[in-house]
PDB file of C-alpha atoms in Angstrom:
ATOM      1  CA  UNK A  15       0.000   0.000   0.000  1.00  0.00           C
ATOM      2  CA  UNK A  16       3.214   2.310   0.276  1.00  0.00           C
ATOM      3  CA  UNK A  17       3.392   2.604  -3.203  1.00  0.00           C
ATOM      4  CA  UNK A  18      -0.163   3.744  -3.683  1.00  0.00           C
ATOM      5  CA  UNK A  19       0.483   6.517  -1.056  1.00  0.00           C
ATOM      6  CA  UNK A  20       4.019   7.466  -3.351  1.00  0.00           C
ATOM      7  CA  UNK A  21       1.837   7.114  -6.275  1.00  0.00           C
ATOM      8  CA  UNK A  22      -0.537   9.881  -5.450  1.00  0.00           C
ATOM      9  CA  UNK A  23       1.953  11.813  -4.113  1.00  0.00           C
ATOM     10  CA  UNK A  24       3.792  11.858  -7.250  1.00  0.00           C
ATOM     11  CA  UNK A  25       0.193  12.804  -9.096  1.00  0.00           C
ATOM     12  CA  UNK A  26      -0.593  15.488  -6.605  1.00  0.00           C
ATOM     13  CA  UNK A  27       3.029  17.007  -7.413  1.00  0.00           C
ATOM     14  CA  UNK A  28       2.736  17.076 -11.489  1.00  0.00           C
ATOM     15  CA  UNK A  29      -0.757  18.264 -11.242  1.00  0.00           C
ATOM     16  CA  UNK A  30       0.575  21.300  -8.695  1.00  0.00           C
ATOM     17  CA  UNK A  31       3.247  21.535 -11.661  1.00  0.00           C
ATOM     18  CA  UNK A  32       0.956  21.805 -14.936  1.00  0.00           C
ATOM     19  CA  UNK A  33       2.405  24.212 -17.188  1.00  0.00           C
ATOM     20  CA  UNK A  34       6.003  24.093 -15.667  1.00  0.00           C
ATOM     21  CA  UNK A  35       8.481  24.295 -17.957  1.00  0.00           C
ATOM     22  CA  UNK A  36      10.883  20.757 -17.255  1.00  0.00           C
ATOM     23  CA  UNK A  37      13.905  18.916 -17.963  1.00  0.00           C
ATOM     24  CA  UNK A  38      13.518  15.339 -18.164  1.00  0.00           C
ATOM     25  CA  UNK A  39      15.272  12.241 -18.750  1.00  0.00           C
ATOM     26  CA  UNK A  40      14.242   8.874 -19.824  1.00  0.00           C
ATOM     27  CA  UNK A  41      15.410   5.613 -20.354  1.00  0.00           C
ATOM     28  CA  UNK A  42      15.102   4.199 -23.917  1.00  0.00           C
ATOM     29  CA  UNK A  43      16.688   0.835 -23.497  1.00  0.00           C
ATOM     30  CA  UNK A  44      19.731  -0.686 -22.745  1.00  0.00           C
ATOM     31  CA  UNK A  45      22.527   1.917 -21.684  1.00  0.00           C
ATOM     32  CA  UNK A  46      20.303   4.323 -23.970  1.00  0.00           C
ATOM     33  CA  UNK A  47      19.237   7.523 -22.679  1.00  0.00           C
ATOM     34  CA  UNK A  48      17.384  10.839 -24.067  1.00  0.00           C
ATOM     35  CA  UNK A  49      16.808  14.061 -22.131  1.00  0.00           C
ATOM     36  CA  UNK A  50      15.093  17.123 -23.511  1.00  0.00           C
ATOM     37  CA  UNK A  51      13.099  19.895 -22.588  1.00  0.00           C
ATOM     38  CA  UNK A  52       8.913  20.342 -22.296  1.00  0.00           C
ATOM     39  CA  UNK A  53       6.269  21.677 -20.255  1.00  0.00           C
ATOM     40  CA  UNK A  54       3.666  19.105 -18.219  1.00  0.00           C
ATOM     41  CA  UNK A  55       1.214  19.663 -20.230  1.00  0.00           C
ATOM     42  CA  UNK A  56      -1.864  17.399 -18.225  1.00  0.00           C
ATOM     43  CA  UNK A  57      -2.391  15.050 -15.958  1.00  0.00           C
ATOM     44  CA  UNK A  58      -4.634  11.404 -16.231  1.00  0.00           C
ATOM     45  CA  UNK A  59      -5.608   9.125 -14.273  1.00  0.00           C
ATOM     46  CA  UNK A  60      -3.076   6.947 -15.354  1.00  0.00           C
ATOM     47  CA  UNK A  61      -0.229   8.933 -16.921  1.00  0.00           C
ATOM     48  CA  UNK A  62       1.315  12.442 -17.132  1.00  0.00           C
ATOM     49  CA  UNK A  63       1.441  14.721 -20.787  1.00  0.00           C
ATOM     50  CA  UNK A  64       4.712  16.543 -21.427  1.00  0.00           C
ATOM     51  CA  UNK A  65       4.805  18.396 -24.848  1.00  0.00           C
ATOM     52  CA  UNK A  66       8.527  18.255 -25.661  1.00  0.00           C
ATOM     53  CA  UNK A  67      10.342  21.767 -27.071  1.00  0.00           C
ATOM     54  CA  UNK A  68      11.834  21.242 -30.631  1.00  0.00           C
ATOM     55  CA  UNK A  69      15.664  20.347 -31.132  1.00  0.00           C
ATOM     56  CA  UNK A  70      15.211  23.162 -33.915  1.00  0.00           C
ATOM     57  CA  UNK A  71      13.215  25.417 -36.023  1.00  0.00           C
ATOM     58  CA  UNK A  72      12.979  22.855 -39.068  1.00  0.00           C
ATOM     59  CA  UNK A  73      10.355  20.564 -36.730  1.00  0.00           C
ATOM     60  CA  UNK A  74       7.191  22.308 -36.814  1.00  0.00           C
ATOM     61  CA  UNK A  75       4.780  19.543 -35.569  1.00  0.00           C
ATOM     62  CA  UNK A  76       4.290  19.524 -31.845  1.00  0.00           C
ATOM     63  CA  UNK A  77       5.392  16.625 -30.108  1.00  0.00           C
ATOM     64  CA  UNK A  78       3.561  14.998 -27.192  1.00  0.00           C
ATOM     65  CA  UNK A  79       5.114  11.935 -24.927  1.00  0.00           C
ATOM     66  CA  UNK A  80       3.449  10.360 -22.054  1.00  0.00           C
ATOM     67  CA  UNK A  81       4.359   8.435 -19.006  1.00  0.00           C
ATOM     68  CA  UNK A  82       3.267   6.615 -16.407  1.00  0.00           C
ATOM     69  CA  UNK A  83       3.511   8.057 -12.677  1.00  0.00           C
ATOM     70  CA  UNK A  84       4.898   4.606 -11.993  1.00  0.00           C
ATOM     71  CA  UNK A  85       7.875   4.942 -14.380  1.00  0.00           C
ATOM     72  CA  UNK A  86       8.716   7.847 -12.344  1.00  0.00           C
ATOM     73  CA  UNK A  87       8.663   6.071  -9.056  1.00  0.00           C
ATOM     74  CA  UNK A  88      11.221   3.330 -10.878  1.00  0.00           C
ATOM     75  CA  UNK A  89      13.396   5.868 -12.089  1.00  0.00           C
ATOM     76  CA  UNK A  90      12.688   5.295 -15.920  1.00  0.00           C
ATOM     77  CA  UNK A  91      11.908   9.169 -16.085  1.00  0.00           C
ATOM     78  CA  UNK A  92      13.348  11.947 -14.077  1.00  0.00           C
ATOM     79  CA  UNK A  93      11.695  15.132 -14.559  1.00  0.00           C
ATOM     80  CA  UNK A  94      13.803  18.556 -12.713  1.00  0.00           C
ATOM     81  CA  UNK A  95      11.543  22.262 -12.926  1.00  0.00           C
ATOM     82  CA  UNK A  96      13.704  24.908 -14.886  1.00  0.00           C
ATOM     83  CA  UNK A  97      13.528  28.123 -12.794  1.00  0.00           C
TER      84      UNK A  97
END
């Protein structure tokens, strides 16, 4: 039951945090990893929105990724506010 409690806590955080522009990591397999920039964009019941900035002016189709609170509490994603 811990986790649930860690869980909601996590939720509770990102949906204090909507609109916050963020850094975040994530794992993409072995020894692979990709970090950009986005702002939390919503949160689910489920999972978390962050529409990612783009690497450069050429992309002009926004770009939406989504995660599950759960992969933050195993450390797939790390997400750090920009101030």
């Amino acid at each position: 039951m811990d986790n649930k409690k860690e869980l909601d806590k996590i939720k509770s955080d990102l949906e204090d945090n909507i609109g916050s522009k963020i850094k975040f990591a994530s794992k993409r397999g072995r020894k692979k990893r990709t970090v950009r920039n986005g702002v939390i964009e919503g949160t689910y019941a489920n999972v978390f929105v962050i529409k990612v900035d783009s690497l450069n002016e050429e992309e002009t189709a926004e770009r939406r990724v989504s995660y599950t609170y759960a992969d933050i509490l195993t450390k797939n994603v790390e997400l750090a506010l920009c101030k």
